[in-house]
Tab-separated table of C-alpha atoms and ligand atoms in Angstrom:
chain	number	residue	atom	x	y	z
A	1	UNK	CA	0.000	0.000	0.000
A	2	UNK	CA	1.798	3.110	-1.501
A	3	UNK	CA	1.870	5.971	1.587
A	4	UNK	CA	0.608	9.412	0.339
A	5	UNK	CA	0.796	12.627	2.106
A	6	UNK	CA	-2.194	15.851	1.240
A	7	UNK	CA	-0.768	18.758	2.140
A	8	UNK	CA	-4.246	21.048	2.505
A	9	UNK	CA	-7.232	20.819	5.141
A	10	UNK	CA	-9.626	22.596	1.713
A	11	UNK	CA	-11.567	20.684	-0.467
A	12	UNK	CA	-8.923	19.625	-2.831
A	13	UNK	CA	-7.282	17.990	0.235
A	14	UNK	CA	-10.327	16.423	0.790
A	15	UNK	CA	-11.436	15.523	-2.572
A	16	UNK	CA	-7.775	13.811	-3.586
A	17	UNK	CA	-7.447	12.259	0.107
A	18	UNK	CA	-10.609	10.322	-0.348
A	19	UNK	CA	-9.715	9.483	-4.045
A	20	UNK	CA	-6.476	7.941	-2.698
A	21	UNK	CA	-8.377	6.455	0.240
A	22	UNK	CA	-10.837	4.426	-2.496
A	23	UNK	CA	-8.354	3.405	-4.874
A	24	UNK	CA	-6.101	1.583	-1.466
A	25	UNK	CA	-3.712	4.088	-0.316
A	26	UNK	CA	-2.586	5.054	2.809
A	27	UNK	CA	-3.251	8.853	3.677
A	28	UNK	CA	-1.678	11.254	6.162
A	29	UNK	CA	-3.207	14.747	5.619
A	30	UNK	CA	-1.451	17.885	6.815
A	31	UNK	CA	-1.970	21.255	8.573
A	32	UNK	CA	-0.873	23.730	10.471
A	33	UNK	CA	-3.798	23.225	12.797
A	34	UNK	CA	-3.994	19.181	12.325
A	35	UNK	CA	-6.827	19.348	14.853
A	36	UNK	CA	-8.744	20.758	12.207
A	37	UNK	CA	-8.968	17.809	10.457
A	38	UNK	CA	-10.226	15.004	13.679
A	39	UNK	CA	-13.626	15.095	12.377
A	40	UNK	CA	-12.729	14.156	9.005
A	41	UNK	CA	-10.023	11.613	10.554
A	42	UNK	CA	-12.710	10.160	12.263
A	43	UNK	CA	-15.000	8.962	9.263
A	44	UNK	CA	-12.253	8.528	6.880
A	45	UNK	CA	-11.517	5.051	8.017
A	46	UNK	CA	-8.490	3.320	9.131
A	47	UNK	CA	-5.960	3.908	6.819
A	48	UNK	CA	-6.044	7.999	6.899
A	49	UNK	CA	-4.161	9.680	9.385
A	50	UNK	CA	-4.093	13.512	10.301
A	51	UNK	CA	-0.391	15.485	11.327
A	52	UNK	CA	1.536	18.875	10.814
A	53	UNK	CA	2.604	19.537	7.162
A	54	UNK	CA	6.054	18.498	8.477
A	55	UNK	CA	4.893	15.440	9.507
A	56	UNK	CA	2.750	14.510	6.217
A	57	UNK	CA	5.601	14.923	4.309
A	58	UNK	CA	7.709	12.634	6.166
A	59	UNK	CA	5.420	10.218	6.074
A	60	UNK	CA	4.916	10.305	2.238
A	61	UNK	CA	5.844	8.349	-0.596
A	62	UNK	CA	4.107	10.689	-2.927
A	63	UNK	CA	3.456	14.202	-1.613
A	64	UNK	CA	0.418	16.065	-3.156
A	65	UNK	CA	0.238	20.028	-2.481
A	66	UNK	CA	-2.810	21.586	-1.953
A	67	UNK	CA	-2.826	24.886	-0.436
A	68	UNK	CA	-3.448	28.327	-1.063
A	69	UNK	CA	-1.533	29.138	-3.660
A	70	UNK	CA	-0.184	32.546	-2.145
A	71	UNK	CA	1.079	30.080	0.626
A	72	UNK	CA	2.553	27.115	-1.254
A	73	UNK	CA	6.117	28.217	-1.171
A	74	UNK	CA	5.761	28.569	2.935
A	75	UNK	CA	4.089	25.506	3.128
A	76	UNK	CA	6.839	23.599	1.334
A	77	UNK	CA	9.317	25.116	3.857
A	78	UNK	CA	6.921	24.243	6.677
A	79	UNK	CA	6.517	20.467	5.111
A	80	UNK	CA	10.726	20.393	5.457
A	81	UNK	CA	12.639	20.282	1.989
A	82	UNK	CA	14.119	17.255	3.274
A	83	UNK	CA	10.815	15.568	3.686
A	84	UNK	CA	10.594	16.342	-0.460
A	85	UNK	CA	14.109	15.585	-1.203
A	86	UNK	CA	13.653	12.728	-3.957
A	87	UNK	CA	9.628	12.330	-3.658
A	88	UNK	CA	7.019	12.927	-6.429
A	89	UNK	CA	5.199	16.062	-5.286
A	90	UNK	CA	1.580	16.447	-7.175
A	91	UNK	CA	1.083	20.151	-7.357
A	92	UNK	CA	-1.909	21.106	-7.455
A	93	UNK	CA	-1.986	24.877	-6.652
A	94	UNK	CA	-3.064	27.862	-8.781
A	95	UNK	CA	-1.268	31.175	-7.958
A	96	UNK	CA	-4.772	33.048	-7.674
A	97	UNK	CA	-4.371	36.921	-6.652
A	98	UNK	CA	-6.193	38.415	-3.844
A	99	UNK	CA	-7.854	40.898	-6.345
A	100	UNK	CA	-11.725	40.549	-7.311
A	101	UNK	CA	-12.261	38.988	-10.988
A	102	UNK	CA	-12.566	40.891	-13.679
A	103	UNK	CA	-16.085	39.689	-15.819
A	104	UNK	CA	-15.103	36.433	-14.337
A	105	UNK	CA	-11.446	36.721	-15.096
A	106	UNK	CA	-8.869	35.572	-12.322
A	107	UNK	CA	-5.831	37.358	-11.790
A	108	UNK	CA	-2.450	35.189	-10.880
A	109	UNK	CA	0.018	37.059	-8.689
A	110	UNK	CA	2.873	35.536	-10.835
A	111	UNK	CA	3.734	36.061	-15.403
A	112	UNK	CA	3.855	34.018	-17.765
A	113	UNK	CA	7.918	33.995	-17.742
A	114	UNK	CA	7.645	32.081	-14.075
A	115	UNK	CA	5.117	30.046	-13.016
A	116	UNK	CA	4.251	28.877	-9.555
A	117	UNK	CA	5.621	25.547	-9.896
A	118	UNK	CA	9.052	26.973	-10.843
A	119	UNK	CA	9.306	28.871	-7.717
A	120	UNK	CA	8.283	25.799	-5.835
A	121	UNK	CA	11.034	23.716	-7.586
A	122	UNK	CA	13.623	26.328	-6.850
A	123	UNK	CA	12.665	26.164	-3.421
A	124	UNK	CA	13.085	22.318	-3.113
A	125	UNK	CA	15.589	21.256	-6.319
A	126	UNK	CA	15.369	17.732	-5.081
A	127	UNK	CA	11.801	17.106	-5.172
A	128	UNK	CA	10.170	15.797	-8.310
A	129	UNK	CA	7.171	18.502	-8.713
A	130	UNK	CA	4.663	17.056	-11.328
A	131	UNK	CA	1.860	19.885	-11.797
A	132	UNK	CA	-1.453	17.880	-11.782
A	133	UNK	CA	-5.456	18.619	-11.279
A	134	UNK	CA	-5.103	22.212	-11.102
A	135	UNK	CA	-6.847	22.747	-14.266
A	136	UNK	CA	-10.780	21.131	-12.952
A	137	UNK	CA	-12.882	21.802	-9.943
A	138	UNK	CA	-12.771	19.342	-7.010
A	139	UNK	CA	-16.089	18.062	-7.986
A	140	UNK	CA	-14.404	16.497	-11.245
A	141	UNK	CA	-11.010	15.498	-9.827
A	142	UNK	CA	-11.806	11.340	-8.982
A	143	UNK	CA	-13.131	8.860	-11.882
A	144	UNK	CA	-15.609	11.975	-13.417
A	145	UNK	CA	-18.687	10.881	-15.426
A	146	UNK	CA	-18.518	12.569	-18.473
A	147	UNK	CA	-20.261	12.832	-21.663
A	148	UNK	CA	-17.554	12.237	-24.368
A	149	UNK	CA	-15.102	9.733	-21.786
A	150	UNK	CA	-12.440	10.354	-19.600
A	151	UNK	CA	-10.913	13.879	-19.701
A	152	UNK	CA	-7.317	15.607	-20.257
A	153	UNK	CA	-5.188	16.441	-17.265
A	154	UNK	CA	-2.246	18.667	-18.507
A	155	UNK	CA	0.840	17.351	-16.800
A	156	UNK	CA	4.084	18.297	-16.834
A	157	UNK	CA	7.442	18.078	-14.481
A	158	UNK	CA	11.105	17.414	-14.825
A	159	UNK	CA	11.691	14.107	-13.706
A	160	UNK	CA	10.097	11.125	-15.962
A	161	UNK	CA	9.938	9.070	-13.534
A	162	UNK	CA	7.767	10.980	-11.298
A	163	UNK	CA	5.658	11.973	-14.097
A	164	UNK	CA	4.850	8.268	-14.691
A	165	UNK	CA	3.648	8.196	-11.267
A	166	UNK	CA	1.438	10.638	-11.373
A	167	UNK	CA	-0.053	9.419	-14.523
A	168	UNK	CA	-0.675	5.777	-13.226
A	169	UNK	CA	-2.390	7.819	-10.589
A	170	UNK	CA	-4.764	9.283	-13.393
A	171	UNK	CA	-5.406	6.478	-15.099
A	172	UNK	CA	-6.652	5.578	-11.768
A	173	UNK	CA	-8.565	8.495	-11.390
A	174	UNK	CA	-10.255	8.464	-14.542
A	175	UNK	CA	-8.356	10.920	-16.417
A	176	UNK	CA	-6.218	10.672	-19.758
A	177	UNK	CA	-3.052	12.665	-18.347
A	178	UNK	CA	-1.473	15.091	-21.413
A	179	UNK	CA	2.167	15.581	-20.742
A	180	UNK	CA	3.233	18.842	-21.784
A	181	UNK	CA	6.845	18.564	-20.840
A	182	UNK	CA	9.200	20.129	-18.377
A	183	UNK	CA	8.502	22.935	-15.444
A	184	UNK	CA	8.887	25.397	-17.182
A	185	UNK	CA	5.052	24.144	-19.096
A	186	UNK	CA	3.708	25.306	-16.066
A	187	UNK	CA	3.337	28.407	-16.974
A	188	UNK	CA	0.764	27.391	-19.784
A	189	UNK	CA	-0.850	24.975	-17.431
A	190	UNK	CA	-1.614	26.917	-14.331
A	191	UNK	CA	-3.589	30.022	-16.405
A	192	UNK	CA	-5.908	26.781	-17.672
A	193	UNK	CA	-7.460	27.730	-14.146
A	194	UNK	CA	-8.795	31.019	-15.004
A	195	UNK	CA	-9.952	29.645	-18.429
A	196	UNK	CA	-11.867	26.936	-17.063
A	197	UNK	CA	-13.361	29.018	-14.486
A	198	UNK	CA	-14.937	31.734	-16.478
A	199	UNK	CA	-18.119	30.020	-17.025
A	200	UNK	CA	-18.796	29.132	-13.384
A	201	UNK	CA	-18.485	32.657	-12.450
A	202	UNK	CA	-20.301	34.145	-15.181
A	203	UNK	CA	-23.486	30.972	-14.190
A	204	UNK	CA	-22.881	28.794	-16.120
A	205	UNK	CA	-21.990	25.942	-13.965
A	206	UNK	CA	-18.602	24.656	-12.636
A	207	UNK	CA	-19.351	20.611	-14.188
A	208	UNK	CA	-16.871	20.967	-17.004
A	209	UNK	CA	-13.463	19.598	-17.813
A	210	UNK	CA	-10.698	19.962	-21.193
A	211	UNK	CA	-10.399	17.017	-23.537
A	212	UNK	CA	-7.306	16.919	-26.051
A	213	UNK	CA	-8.865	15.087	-29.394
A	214	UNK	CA	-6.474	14.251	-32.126
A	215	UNK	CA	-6.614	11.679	-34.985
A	216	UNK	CA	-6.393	7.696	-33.794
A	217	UNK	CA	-2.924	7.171	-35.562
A	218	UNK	CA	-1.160	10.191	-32.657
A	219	UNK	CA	-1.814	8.555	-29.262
A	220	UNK	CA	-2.202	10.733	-26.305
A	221	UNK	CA	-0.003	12.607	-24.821
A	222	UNK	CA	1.989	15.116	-26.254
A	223	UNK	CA	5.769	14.146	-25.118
B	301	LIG	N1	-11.046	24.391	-5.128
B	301	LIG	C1	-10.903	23.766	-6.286
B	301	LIG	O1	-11.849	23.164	-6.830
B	301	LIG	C2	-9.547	23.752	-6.954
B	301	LIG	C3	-9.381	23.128	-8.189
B	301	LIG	C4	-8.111	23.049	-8.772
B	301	LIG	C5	-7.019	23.591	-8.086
B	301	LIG	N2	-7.226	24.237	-6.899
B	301	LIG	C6	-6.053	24.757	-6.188
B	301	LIG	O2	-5.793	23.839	-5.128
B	301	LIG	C7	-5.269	24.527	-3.993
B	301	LIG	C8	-6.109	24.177	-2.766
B	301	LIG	O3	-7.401	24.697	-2.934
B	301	LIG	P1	-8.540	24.499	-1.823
B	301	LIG	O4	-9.736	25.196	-2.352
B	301	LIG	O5	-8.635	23.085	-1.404
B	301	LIG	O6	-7.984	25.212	-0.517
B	301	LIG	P2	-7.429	26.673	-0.189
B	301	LIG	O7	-8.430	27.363	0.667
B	301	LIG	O8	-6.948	27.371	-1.415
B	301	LIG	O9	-6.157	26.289	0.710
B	301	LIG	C9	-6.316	25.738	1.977
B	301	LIG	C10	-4.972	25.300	2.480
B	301	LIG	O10	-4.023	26.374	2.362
B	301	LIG	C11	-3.314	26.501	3.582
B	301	LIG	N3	-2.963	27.888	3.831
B	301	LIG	C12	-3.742	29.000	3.617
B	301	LIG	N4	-3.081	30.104	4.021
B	301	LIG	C13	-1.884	29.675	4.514
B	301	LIG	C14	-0.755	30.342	5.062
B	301	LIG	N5	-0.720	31.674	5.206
B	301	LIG	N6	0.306	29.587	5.438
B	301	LIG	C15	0.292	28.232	5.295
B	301	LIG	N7	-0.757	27.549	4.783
B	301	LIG	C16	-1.816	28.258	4.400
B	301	LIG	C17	-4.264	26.006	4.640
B	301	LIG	O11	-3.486	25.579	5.711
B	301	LIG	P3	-4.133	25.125	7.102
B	301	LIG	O12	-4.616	23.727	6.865
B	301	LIG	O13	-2.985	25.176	8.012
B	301	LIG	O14	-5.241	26.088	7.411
B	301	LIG	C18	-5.005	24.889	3.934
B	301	LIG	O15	-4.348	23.661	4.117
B	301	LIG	C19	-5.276	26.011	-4.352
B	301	LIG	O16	-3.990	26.391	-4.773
B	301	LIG	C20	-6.266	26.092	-5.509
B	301	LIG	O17	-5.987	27.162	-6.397
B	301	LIG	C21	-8.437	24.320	-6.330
C-alpha cells in the first residue's frame, strides 16, 4: 500500500485524500492546525491519518500540495525540503491573486515567464514537482462521469519518472493525463485555471473539464 501525504485541510485535500483512500492508499493529511482535520479523521476510516505539514511529508511516498496558492512556497518550507528531497510532489496549486475577478477573469500574482511551480522547484531542487489537477474543480477530480469519456489532465514536471507516477495515478482516477513537458510548461498549465473558471463565475456551472482530441494514428499525450 503506496503511503501518500495531502498537504491542505480545503476541499482539494479532501477531494484527492478520499480518491487515494478508495483506490487503497494510505493517507496522512497535513496542517498547520492538524486538529482541524479530527472530524474528518474520524470517518475517513483506518488507513487515513491527520499530522503537521512536516509530519505529512515525512510520512509520504508521494506528496500532493494543496494549499493556497499565495502560501505554497511557505508551506513547502513548513513540510521540510528534506521531507521532499527525492519524492514525487503532485502540485496542485493555482497562484490566484487576492484581487476581485474581472467579468469572471482571475488574476495570478505571478507572469507568464515564471510560473508557480518553478518557484516551488527552486525552493526544493530535489523534489520531483509534477503539476497535476489544477486545471478542474474538485467536484471532477476522482473517476468523473462525463459525456464524451475520460478527460485531459495537462501534466508536466522534470523528472520522468515521477511523471509516470502521477499518470498511473490518473489512469486511476479516470483521467487521460497530457504531458506537456518540463517545469517550465507550467506556466501554460496553471492560467488553464482562469480559463476553465470563467463560465462558473459568469453561471454557467462549474461541471466541465478539457479534452485533447487528435486523430487515432497520434496517441495521447503530447511528449
Ligand atoms: N477548489 C478547487 O476546486 C480547486 C481546483 C483546482 C485547483 N485548486 C487549487 O488547489 C489549492 C487548494 O485549494 P482548496 O480550495 O482546497 O484550498 P485553499 O483554501 O486554497 O487552501 C487551503 C490550504 O491552504 C493553507 N494555507 C492558507 N493560508 C496559509 C498560510 N498563510 N500559510 C500556510 N498555509 C496556508 C491552509 O493551511 P491550514 O490547513 O494550516 O489552514 C489549507 O491547508 C489552491 O492552490 C487552488 O488554487 C483548487
Amino acid at each position: 500500500m503506496k503511503k501518500i501525504a495531502v498537504l491542505g485541510s480545503g476541499v482539494v485535500g479532501q477531494t484527492l485524500s478520499e480518491g487515494f483512500l478508495t483506490h487503497g492508499y494510505e493517507v496522512m493529511r497535513g496542517s498547520r492546525d492538524p486538529a482541524k482535520l479530527e472530524d474528518w479523521k474520524a470517518d475517513a476510516g483506518k488507513h487515513a491519518s491527520i499530522g503537521t505539514f512536516e509530519q505529512a511529508a515525512a510520512f509520504g511516498e508521494i506528496v500532493v500540495l494543496a494549499v493556497k496558492g499565495g502560501a505554497a512556497e511557505s508551506v513547502v518550507d513548513l513540510a521540510g525540503v528534506a521531507n521532499l528531497a527525492g519524492k514525487t510532489v503532485i502540485d496542485t496549486t493555482n497562484p490566484i491573486a487576492e484581487s476581485t475577478p474581472v467579468n469572471g477573469v482571475l488574476s495570478f500574482f505571478t507572469t507568464l515567464e515564471e510560473s508557480l511551480m518553478e518557484r516551488l522547484q527552486h525552493r526544493a531542487p530535489a523534489a520531483k514537482f509534477v503539476k497535476a489537477f489544477s486545471c478542474v474543480g474538485n467536484a471532477l477530480m476522482v473517476n468523473p462521469q462525463l459525456a464524451g469519456g475520460p478527460p485531459s489532465m495537462f501534466i508536466c514536471g522534470r523528472d520522468v519518472g515521477a511523471k509516470n507516477d502521477v499518470k498511473a495515478i490518473l489512469t486511476q482516477f479516470g483521467w487521460e493525463a497530457e504531458d506537456m513537458g518540463g517545469v517550465e510548461a507550467a506556466r501554460a498549465i496553471e492560467p488553464l485555471c482562469i480559463l476553465w473558471c470563467i463560465p462558473g463565475m459568469l453561471g454557467g456551472g462549474w461541471m466541465h473539464a478539457y479534452k485533447v482530441l487528435r486523430p487515432h494514428a497520434f496517441g495521447s499525450g503530447m511528449v
